[in-house]
Amino acid sequence: MTGVVRPAGPGDLAALGRVAYDTAFFGESARRFFPDEALFADLWVRPYLSGGLGFVGLRGGRVVGSILGVTGPAAYRRAWLGAAPTLLSRALAGAYSRLPGCLPYLGRAGLFSLGHAPTSHFPAHLHLNVLEGARGTGLGGRLLDTFLAELGRRGVPGVQLSTTRENVAALALYEKRGFRVWTERERALWRPWLGRNAVHVVMVRRL
Ligand SMILES: CC(C)(COP(=O)(O)OP(=O)(O)OC[C@H]1O[C@@H](n2cnc3c(N)ncnc32)[C@H](O)[C@@H]1OP(=O)(O)O)[C@@H](O)C(=O)NCCC(=O)NCCS
């Protein structure tokens, strides 16, 4: 039983923020490296809901998974521009009280970025997450298939994503769906929270 997949909308922000937050640390909660859950959702979910492409995975009527992305760099810029005023006004209103605890990660993310594959060939990108209790029954594969089919329908020539060698299930899933490694390199980004370096991987697929 794979659950139901439907397009994501602005009303899904809270549920998708929760899914993203509960899975962002190699499938576990982001709390240990990013204590501000509201900021996490506003940075990594809100922009996709205000100009990106996304699908929600439900089981028993409950949101348990998501795939969020964009069709290309212009759409990504639009998504960020759409979300920026809300981010700014929420910041000014004091909505991100745990921001200081997030600064080590934000600083390291800038420092240890692996970059991306050429957007001329692989303009789209995606983020895929399924809550722990809902994994292993086909929902992640179905979300990915739905997203790739929609990109194909829109005439997008290729897609890329970033992950790490720690995300064993994700790597197997992406390889099964025809993604190949564009580049990979060991990085110290996660060392304070993981206790070791991780191998970061950029994967690509033509559509
Ligand atoms: C990756 C993830 C989205 C897969 O979701 P899922 O619903 O469990 O995936 P599915 O049940 O559709 O499985 C699809 C494929 O994933 C791979 N897979 C799933 N669980 C696996 C595991 N424990 N070990 C190795 N491969 C696994 C298999 O290739 C599987 O295909 P198969 O069933 O034909 O063998 C989910 O494990 C997840 O959210 N993990 C944590 C966050 C993450 O890593 N996100 C991706 C970051 S880029």
PDB file of C-alpha atoms and ligand atoms in Angstrom:
ATOM      1  CA  MET A   1       0.000   0.000   0.000  1.00  0.00           C
ATOM      2  CA  THR A   2       1.797   3.156  -1.178  1.00  0.00           C
ATOM      3  CA  GLY A   3      -0.651   5.818   0.021  1.00  0.00           C
ATOM      4  CA  VAL A   4      -2.089   8.733  -1.919  1.00  0.00           C
ATOM      5  CA  VAL A   5      -0.059  11.325  -3.836  1.00  0.00           C
ATOM      6  CA  ARG A   6      -1.503  14.752  -4.688  1.00  0.00           C
ATOM      7  CA  PRO A   7      -0.094  18.174  -5.661  1.00  0.00           C
ATOM      8  CA  ALA A   8       1.178  20.287  -2.756  1.00  0.00           C
ATOM      9  CA  GLY A   9      -0.433  23.667  -2.043  1.00  0.00           C
ATOM     10  CA  PRO A  10       0.102  26.632   0.277  1.00  0.00           C
ATOM     11  CA  GLY A  11      -2.185  25.041   2.880  1.00  0.00           C
ATOM     12  CA  ASP A  12       0.340  22.217   3.295  1.00  0.00           C
ATOM     13  CA  LEU A  13       3.035  24.442   4.787  1.00  0.00           C
ATOM     14  CA  ALA A  14       2.690  23.264   8.401  1.00  0.00           C
ATOM     15  CA  ALA A  15       2.501  19.568   7.551  1.00  0.00           C
ATOM     16  CA  LEU A  16       5.349  19.715   5.025  1.00  0.00           C
ATOM     17  CA  GLY A  17       7.456  21.789   7.401  1.00  0.00           C
ATOM     18  CA  ARG A  18       7.021  19.015   9.952  1.00  0.00           C
ATOM     19  CA  VAL A  19       7.969  16.267   7.453  1.00  0.00           C
ATOM     20  CA  ALA A  20      11.048  18.198   6.313  1.00  0.00           C
ATOM     21  CA  TYR A  21      12.109  18.964   9.885  1.00  0.00           C
ATOM     22  CA  ASP A  22      11.588  15.408  11.166  1.00  0.00           C
ATOM     23  CA  THR A  23      13.718  13.880   8.391  1.00  0.00           C
ATOM     24  CA  ALA A  24      16.433  16.447   7.586  1.00  0.00           C
ATOM     25  CA  PHE A  25      19.242  14.933   9.647  1.00  0.00           C
ATOM     26  CA  PHE A  26      19.855  11.802   7.568  1.00  0.00           C
ATOM     27  CA  GLY A  27      16.262  10.709   8.057  1.00  0.00           C
ATOM     28  CA  GLU A  28      16.030  11.961  11.655  1.00  0.00           C
ATOM     29  CA  SER A  29      15.015  15.258  13.271  1.00  0.00           C
ATOM     30  CA  ALA A  30      16.811  18.461  12.319  1.00  0.00           C
ATOM     31  CA  ARG A  31      16.589  19.594  15.945  1.00  0.00           C
ATOM     32  CA  ARG A  32      20.189  18.771  16.778  1.00  0.00           C
ATOM     33  CA  PHE A  33      21.667  21.073  14.104  1.00  0.00           C
ATOM     34  CA  PHE A  34      18.814  23.552  13.533  1.00  0.00           C
ATOM     35  CA  PRO A  35      16.785  24.304  16.675  1.00  0.00           C
ATOM     36  CA  ASP A  36      14.379  26.767  15.008  1.00  0.00           C
ATOM     37  CA  GLU A  37      11.643  24.687  13.375  1.00  0.00           C
ATOM     38  CA  ALA A  38       9.699  27.726  12.145  1.00  0.00           C
ATOM     39  CA  LEU A  39      12.743  29.148  10.361  1.00  0.00           C
ATOM     40  CA  PHE A  40      13.534  25.737   8.898  1.00  0.00           C
ATOM     41  CA  ALA A  41      10.077  25.518   7.302  1.00  0.00           C
ATOM     42  CA  ASP A  42      10.222  29.110   6.078  1.00  0.00           C
ATOM     43  CA  LEU A  43      13.631  28.581   4.438  1.00  0.00           C
ATOM     44  CA  TRP A  44      13.233  25.133   2.930  1.00  0.00           C
ATOM     45  CA  VAL A  45       9.508  24.575   2.418  1.00  0.00           C
ATOM     46  CA  ARG A  46       7.749  27.937   2.047  1.00  0.00           C
ATOM     47  CA  PRO A  47       9.619  29.036  -1.136  1.00  0.00           C
ATOM     48  CA  TYR A  48       8.679  25.797  -2.923  1.00  0.00           C
ATOM     49  CA  LEU A  49       5.023  26.276  -2.033  1.00  0.00           C
ATOM     50  CA  SER A  50       5.034  29.835  -3.327  1.00  0.00           C
ATOM     51  CA  GLY A  51       6.439  29.146  -6.786  1.00  0.00           C
ATOM     52  CA  GLY A  52       7.826  25.634  -7.028  1.00  0.00           C
ATOM     53  CA  LEU A  53       6.524  22.215  -7.901  1.00  0.00           C
ATOM     54  CA  GLY A  54       5.585  19.770  -5.189  1.00  0.00           C
ATOM     55  CA  PHE A  55       3.594  16.694  -4.255  1.00  0.00           C
ATOM     56  CA  VAL A  56       2.367  15.412  -0.929  1.00  0.00           C
ATOM     57  CA  GLY A  57       2.230  11.777   0.164  1.00  0.00           C
ATOM     58  CA  LEU A  58      -0.633  10.812   2.465  1.00  0.00           C
ATOM     59  CA  ARG A  59      -1.392   7.710   4.441  1.00  0.00           C
ATOM     60  CA  GLY A  60      -4.702   7.404   6.265  1.00  0.00           C
ATOM     61  CA  GLY A  61      -5.369  11.037   5.345  1.00  0.00           C
ATOM     62  CA  ARG A  62      -2.195  12.204   7.126  1.00  0.00           C
ATOM     63  CA  VAL A  63       0.742  13.892   5.364  1.00  0.00           C
ATOM     64  CA  VAL A  64       3.722  11.535   5.743  1.00  0.00           C
ATOM     65  CA  GLY A  65       5.920  12.455   2.785  1.00  0.00           C
ATOM     66  CA  SER A  66       6.725  15.099   0.231  1.00  0.00           C
ATOM     67  CA  ILE A  67       8.717  15.928  -2.843  1.00  0.00           C
ATOM     68  CA  LEU A  68       9.452  19.614  -3.364  1.00  0.00           C
ATOM     69  CA  GLY A  69      11.416  21.267  -6.139  1.00  0.00           C
ATOM     70  CA  VAL A  70      11.464  23.670  -9.036  1.00  0.00           C
ATOM     71  CA  THR A  71      11.538  23.347 -12.817  1.00  0.00           C
ATOM     72  CA  GLY A  72      14.580  25.626 -13.149  1.00  0.00           C
ATOM     73  CA  PRO A  73      16.642  28.543 -11.821  1.00  0.00           C
ATOM     74  CA  ALA A  74      14.134  31.212 -12.889  1.00  0.00           C
ATOM     75  CA  ALA A  75      11.348  29.422 -11.046  1.00  0.00           C
ATOM     76  CA  TYR A  76      13.647  29.082  -8.026  1.00  0.00           C
ATOM     77  CA  ARG A  77      14.290  32.835  -8.022  1.00  0.00           C
ATOM     78  CA  ARG A  78      10.553  33.511  -8.301  1.00  0.00           C
ATOM     79  CA  ALA A  79       9.871  31.084  -5.454  1.00  0.00           C
ATOM     80  CA  TRP A  80      12.359  32.884  -3.214  1.00  0.00           C
ATOM     81  CA  LEU A  81      11.055  36.309  -4.178  1.00  0.00           C
ATOM     82  CA  GLY A  82       7.541  35.102  -3.363  1.00  0.00           C
ATOM     83  CA  ALA A  83       8.585  33.866   0.087  1.00  0.00           C
ATOM     84  CA  ALA A  84      11.013  36.661   1.037  1.00  0.00           C
ATOM     85  CA  PRO A  85       8.476  39.274   2.259  1.00  0.00           C
ATOM     86  CA  THR A  86       6.906  36.748   4.645  1.00  0.00           C
ATOM     87  CA  LEU A  87      10.329  35.687   5.921  1.00  0.00           C
ATOM     88  CA  LEU A  88      11.324  39.277   6.514  1.00  0.00           C
ATOM     89  CA  SER A  89       8.120  40.251   8.299  1.00  0.00           C
ATOM     90  CA  ARG A  90       8.239  37.109  10.458  1.00  0.00           C
ATOM     91  CA  ALA A  91      11.867  37.806  11.337  1.00  0.00           C
ATOM     92  CA  LEU A  92      11.006  41.385  12.328  1.00  0.00           C
ATOM     93  CA  ALA A  93       8.083  40.094  14.410  1.00  0.00           C
ATOM     94  CA  GLY A  94      10.464  37.811  16.347  1.00  0.00           C
ATOM     95  CA  ALA A  95       9.145  34.520  14.976  1.00  0.00           C
ATOM     96  CA  TYR A  96      12.633  32.960  14.834  1.00  0.00           C
ATOM     97  CA  SER A  97      13.624  33.038  18.502  1.00  0.00           C
ATOM     98  CA  ARG A  98      16.026  30.090  18.137  1.00  0.00           C
ATOM     99  CA  LEU A  99      17.947  31.578  15.199  1.00  0.00           C
ATOM    100  CA  PRO A 100      21.239  31.904  17.135  1.00  0.00           C
ATOM    101  CA  GLY A 101      21.394  28.118  17.559  1.00  0.00           C
ATOM    102  CA  CYS A 102      21.061  27.740  13.775  1.00  0.00           C
ATOM    103  CA  LEU A 103      23.970  29.982  12.863  1.00  0.00           C
ATOM    104  CA  PRO A 104      26.692  27.294  13.100  1.00  0.00           C
ATOM    105  CA  TYR A 105      24.863  25.206  10.499  1.00  0.00           C
ATOM    106  CA  LEU A 106      24.067  28.175   8.244  1.00  0.00           C
ATOM    107  CA  GLY A 107      27.682  29.311   8.313  1.00  0.00           C
ATOM    108  CA  ARG A 108      29.047  25.847   7.605  1.00  0.00           C
ATOM    109  CA  ALA A 109      26.529  25.262   4.802  1.00  0.00           C
ATOM    110  CA  GLY A 110      27.928  28.304   3.008  1.00  0.00           C
ATOM    111  CA  LEU A 111      31.499  27.196   3.646  1.00  0.00           C
ATOM    112  CA  PHE A 112      31.208  23.531   2.654  1.00  0.00           C
ATOM    113  CA  SER A 113      28.793  23.660  -0.277  1.00  0.00           C
ATOM    114  CA  LEU A 114      29.504  21.139  -3.043  1.00  0.00           C
ATOM    115  CA  GLY A 115      27.844  23.335  -5.665  1.00  0.00           C
ATOM    116  CA  HIS A 116      25.572  21.924  -8.317  1.00  0.00           C
ATOM    117  CA  ALA A 117      25.545  20.386 -11.790  1.00  0.00           C
ATOM    118  CA  PRO A 118      25.093  22.742 -14.785  1.00  0.00           C
ATOM    119  CA  THR A 119      21.562  24.104 -14.798  1.00  0.00           C
ATOM    120  CA  SER A 120      21.718  24.357 -18.610  1.00  0.00           C
ATOM    121  CA  HIS A 121      21.397  20.560 -18.774  1.00  0.00           C
ATOM    122  CA  PHE A 122      19.768  19.857 -15.401  1.00  0.00           C
ATOM    123  CA  PRO A 123      17.657  22.922 -14.540  1.00  0.00           C
ATOM    124  CA  ALA A 124      15.222  21.284 -12.114  1.00  0.00           C
ATOM    125  CA  HIS A 125      16.014  20.183  -8.578  1.00  0.00           C
ATOM    126  CA  LEU A 126      14.149  18.298  -5.877  1.00  0.00           C
ATOM    127  CA  HIS A 127      14.009  17.317  -2.192  1.00  0.00           C
ATOM    128  CA  LEU A 128      12.334  14.033  -1.193  1.00  0.00           C
ATOM    129  CA  ASN A 129      11.357  13.011   2.347  1.00  0.00           C
ATOM    130  CA  VAL A 130       9.171  10.344   3.928  1.00  0.00           C
ATOM    131  CA  LEU A 131       8.543  10.085   7.695  1.00  0.00           C
ATOM    132  CA  GLU A 132      10.254   7.162   9.366  1.00  0.00           C
ATOM    133  CA  GLY A 133       7.107   5.154  10.117  1.00  0.00           C
ATOM    134  CA  ALA A 134       5.915   5.391   6.508  1.00  0.00           C
ATOM    135  CA  ARG A 135       9.113   4.269   4.760  1.00  0.00           C
ATOM    136  CA  GLY A 136       9.721   1.110   2.805  1.00  0.00           C
ATOM    137  CA  THR A 137       6.281   0.652   1.273  1.00  0.00           C
ATOM    138  CA  GLY A 138       6.706   2.451  -2.046  1.00  0.00           C
ATOM    139  CA  LEU A 139       5.589   5.998  -1.189  1.00  0.00           C
ATOM    140  CA  GLY A 140       9.009   7.613  -1.815  1.00  0.00           C
ATOM    141  CA  GLY A 141       9.236   5.900  -5.200  1.00  0.00           C
ATOM    142  CA  ARG A 142       5.735   7.009  -6.102  1.00  0.00           C
ATOM    143  CA  LEU A 143       6.408  10.627  -5.120  1.00  0.00           C
ATOM    144  CA  LEU A 144       9.580  10.610  -7.227  1.00  0.00           C
ATOM    145  CA  ASP A 145       7.827   9.023 -10.232  1.00  0.00           C
ATOM    146  CA  THR A 146       5.027  11.610 -10.028  1.00  0.00           C
ATOM    147  CA  PHE A 147       7.499  14.506  -9.868  1.00  0.00           C
ATOM    148  CA  LEU A 148       9.635  13.198 -12.771  1.00  0.00           C
ATOM    149  CA  ALA A 149       6.539  12.609 -14.900  1.00  0.00           C
ATOM    150  CA  GLU A 150       5.385  16.194 -14.292  1.00  0.00           C
ATOM    151  CA  LEU A 151       8.810  17.568 -15.242  1.00  0.00           C
ATOM    152  CA  GLY A 152       8.662  15.493 -18.415  1.00  0.00           C
ATOM    153  CA  ARG A 153       5.185  16.823 -19.218  1.00  0.00           C
ATOM    154  CA  ARG A 154       6.517  20.376 -18.836  1.00  0.00           C
ATOM    155  CA  GLY A 155       9.407  19.706 -21.208  1.00  0.00           C
ATOM    156  CA  VAL A 156      12.159  20.082 -18.594  1.00  0.00           C
ATOM    157  CA  PRO A 157      15.359  18.481 -20.011  1.00  0.00           C
ATOM    158  CA  GLY A 158      16.976  17.317 -16.773  1.00  0.00           C
ATOM    159  CA  VAL A 159      16.939  17.297 -12.978  1.00  0.00           C
ATOM    160  CA  GLN A 160      19.563  17.277 -10.222  1.00  0.00           C
ATOM    161  CA  LEU A 161      19.642  16.709  -6.469  1.00  0.00           C
ATOM    162  CA  SER A 162      22.063  16.769  -3.554  1.00  0.00           C
ATOM    163  CA  THR A 163      22.418  14.018  -0.987  1.00  0.00           C
ATOM    164  CA  THR A 164      25.122  12.169   0.928  1.00  0.00           C
ATOM    165  CA  ARG A 165      26.470   8.616   1.040  1.00  0.00           C
ATOM    166  CA  GLU A 166      24.847   8.437   4.506  1.00  0.00           C
ATOM    167  CA  ASN A 167      21.405   8.412   2.837  1.00  0.00           C
ATOM    168  CA  VAL A 168      21.659   4.778   1.723  1.00  0.00           C
ATOM    169  CA  ALA A 169      17.982   4.229   0.907  1.00  0.00           C
ATOM    170  CA  ALA A 170      17.772   7.478  -1.046  1.00  0.00           C
ATOM    171  CA  LEU A 171      20.842   6.628  -3.139  1.00  0.00           C
ATOM    172  CA  ALA A 172      19.402   3.209  -3.997  1.00  0.00           C
ATOM    173  CA  LEU A 173      16.083   4.775  -4.954  1.00  0.00           C
ATOM    174  CA  TYR A 174      17.666   7.461  -7.147  1.00  0.00           C
ATOM    175  CA  GLU A 175      19.908   4.935  -8.907  1.00  0.00           C
ATOM    176  CA  LYS A 176      16.907   2.710  -9.602  1.00  0.00           C
ATOM    177  CA  ARG A 177      15.176   5.695 -11.184  1.00  0.00           C
ATOM    178  CA  GLY A 178      18.103   6.387 -13.534  1.00  0.00           C
ATOM    179  CA  PHE A 179      20.014   9.084 -11.643  1.00  0.00           C
ATOM    180  CA  ARG A 180      23.817   8.988 -11.876  1.00  0.00           C
ATOM    181  CA  VAL A 181      26.486  10.651  -9.779  1.00  0.00           C
ATOM    182  CA  TRP A 182      27.617  13.981 -11.240  1.00  0.00           C
ATOM    183  CA  THR A 183      30.183  14.659  -8.529  1.00  0.00           C
ATOM    184  CA  GLU A 184      30.930  13.529  -4.984  1.00  0.00           C
ATOM    185  CA  ARG A 185      33.343  14.758  -2.356  1.00  0.00           C
ATOM    186  CA  GLU A 186      33.983  14.411   1.356  1.00  0.00           C
ATOM    187  CA  ARG A 187      32.934  17.504   3.303  1.00  0.00           C
ATOM    188  CA  ALA A 188      33.163  18.596   6.956  1.00  0.00           C
ATOM    189  CA  LEU A 189      29.700  20.234   6.970  1.00  0.00           C
ATOM    190  CA  TRP A 190      28.082  17.639   9.247  1.00  0.00           C
ATOM    191  CA  ARG A 191      31.095  16.837  11.455  1.00  0.00           C
ATOM    192  CA  PRO A 192      29.863  18.703  14.603  1.00  0.00           C
ATOM    193  CA  TRP A 193      26.588  16.748  14.640  1.00  0.00           C
ATOM    194  CA  LEU A 194      27.506  13.490  12.871  1.00  0.00           C
ATOM    195  CA  GLY A 195      30.914  13.074  14.485  1.00  0.00           C
ATOM    196  CA  ARG A 196      32.638  12.552  11.145  1.00  0.00           C
ATOM    197  CA  ASN A 197      32.797  13.960   7.639  1.00  0.00           C
ATOM    198  CA  ALA A 198      30.182  12.861   5.111  1.00  0.00           C
ATOM    199  CA  VAL A 199      30.570  12.228   1.406  1.00  0.00           C
ATOM    200  CA  HIS A 200      28.315  14.691  -0.410  1.00  0.00           C
ATOM    201  CA  VAL A 201      26.860  13.615  -3.723  1.00  0.00           C
ATOM    202  CA  VAL A 202      25.244  15.561  -6.583  1.00  0.00           C
ATOM    203  CA  MET A 203      23.134  13.311  -8.817  1.00  0.00           C
ATOM    204  CA  VAL A 204      21.602  14.091 -12.203  1.00  0.00           C
ATOM    205  CA  ARG A 205      19.077  12.591 -14.589  1.00  0.00           C
ATOM    206  CA  ARG A 206      18.079  13.543 -18.112  1.00  0.00           C
ATOM    207  CA  LEU A 207      14.337  13.490 -18.779  1.00  0.00           C
TER     208      LEU A 207
HETATM  209  C1  LIG B   1      14.678   7.976   0.693  1.00  0.00           C
HETATM  210  C2  LIG B   1      13.245   7.872   1.094  1.00  0.00           C
HETATM  211  C3  LIG B   1      12.475   9.093   0.607  1.00  0.00           C
HETATM  212  C4  LIG B   1      12.627   6.636   0.433  1.00  0.00           C
HETATM  213  O1  LIG B   1      11.239   6.616   0.747  1.00  0.00           O
HETATM  214  P1  LIG B   1      10.452   5.216   0.903  1.00  0.00           P
HETATM  215  O2  LIG B   1       9.015   5.507   0.923  1.00  0.00           O
HETATM  216  O3  LIG B   1      11.011   4.452   2.040  1.00  0.00           O
HETATM  217  O4  LIG B   1      10.899   4.527  -0.467  1.00  0.00           O
HETATM  218  P2  LIG B   1      10.208   3.288  -1.184  1.00  0.00           P
HETATM  219  O5  LIG B   1       9.500   2.435  -0.189  1.00  0.00           O
HETATM  220  O6  LIG B   1       9.440   3.806  -2.346  1.00  0.00           O
HETATM  221  O7  LIG B   1      11.488   2.495  -1.703  1.00  0.00           O
HETATM  222  C5  LIG B   1      12.025   2.832  -2.947  1.00  0.00           C
HETATM  223  C6  LIG B   1      13.420   2.276  -3.068  1.00  0.00           C
HETATM  224  O8  LIG B   1      14.267   2.876  -2.085  1.00  0.00           O
HETATM  225  C7  LIG B   1      15.279   1.959  -1.754  1.00  0.00           C
HETATM  226  N1  LIG B   1      15.182   1.676  -0.341  1.00  0.00           N
HETATM  227  C8  LIG B   1      14.118   1.885   0.481  1.00  0.00           C
HETATM  228  N2  LIG B   1      14.457   1.570   1.744  1.00  0.00           N
HETATM  229  C9  LIG B   1      15.726   1.151   1.702  1.00  0.00           C
HETATM  230  C10 LIG B   1      16.668   0.713   2.685  1.00  0.00           C
HETATM  231  N3  LIG B   1      16.312   0.644   3.970  1.00  0.00           N
HETATM  232  N4  LIG B   1      17.915   0.373   2.275  1.00  0.00           N
HETATM  233  C11 LIG B   1      18.265   0.470   0.979  1.00  0.00           C
HETATM  234  N5  LIG B   1      17.432   0.875   0.008  1.00  0.00           N
HETATM  235  C12 LIG B   1      16.195   1.202   0.375  1.00  0.00           C
HETATM  236  C13 LIG B   1      15.048   0.711  -2.571  1.00  0.00           C
HETATM  237  O9  LIG B   1      15.754   0.853  -3.774  1.00  0.00           O
HETATM  238  C14 LIG B   1      13.563   0.810  -2.822  1.00  0.00           C
HETATM  239  O10 LIG B   1      13.176   0.115  -3.943  1.00  0.00           O
HETATM  240  P3  LIG B   1      12.651  -1.421  -3.778  1.00  0.00           P
HETATM  241  O11 LIG B   1      11.510  -1.361  -2.803  1.00  0.00           O
HETATM  242  O12 LIG B   1      12.225  -1.773  -5.165  1.00  0.00           O
HETATM  243  O13 LIG B   1      13.816  -2.198  -3.275  1.00  0.00           O
HETATM  244  C15 LIG B   1      13.086   7.702   2.642  1.00  0.00           C
HETATM  245  O14 LIG B   1      13.861   6.600   3.039  1.00  0.00           O
HETATM  246  C16 LIG B   1      13.536   8.936   3.410  1.00  0.00           C
HETATM  247  O15 LIG B   1      12.810   9.904   3.518  1.00  0.00           O
HETATM  248  N6  LIG B   1      14.730   8.843   3.988  1.00  0.00           N
HETATM  249  C17 LIG B   1      15.248   9.899   4.859  1.00  0.00           C
HETATM  250  C18 LIG B   1      15.448  11.225   4.168  1.00  0.00           C
HETATM  251  C19 LIG B   1      16.243  11.095   2.910  1.00  0.00           C
HETATM  252  O16 LIG B   1      17.253  10.407   2.831  1.00  0.00           O
HETATM  253  N7  LIG B   1      15.785  11.843   1.894  1.00  0.00           N
HETATM  254  C20 LIG B   1      16.507  11.973   0.676  1.00  0.00           C
HETATM  255  C21 LIG B   1      17.556  12.993   0.856  1.00  0.00           C
HETATM  256  S1  LIG B   1      18.227  13.448  -0.680  1.00  0.00           S
END
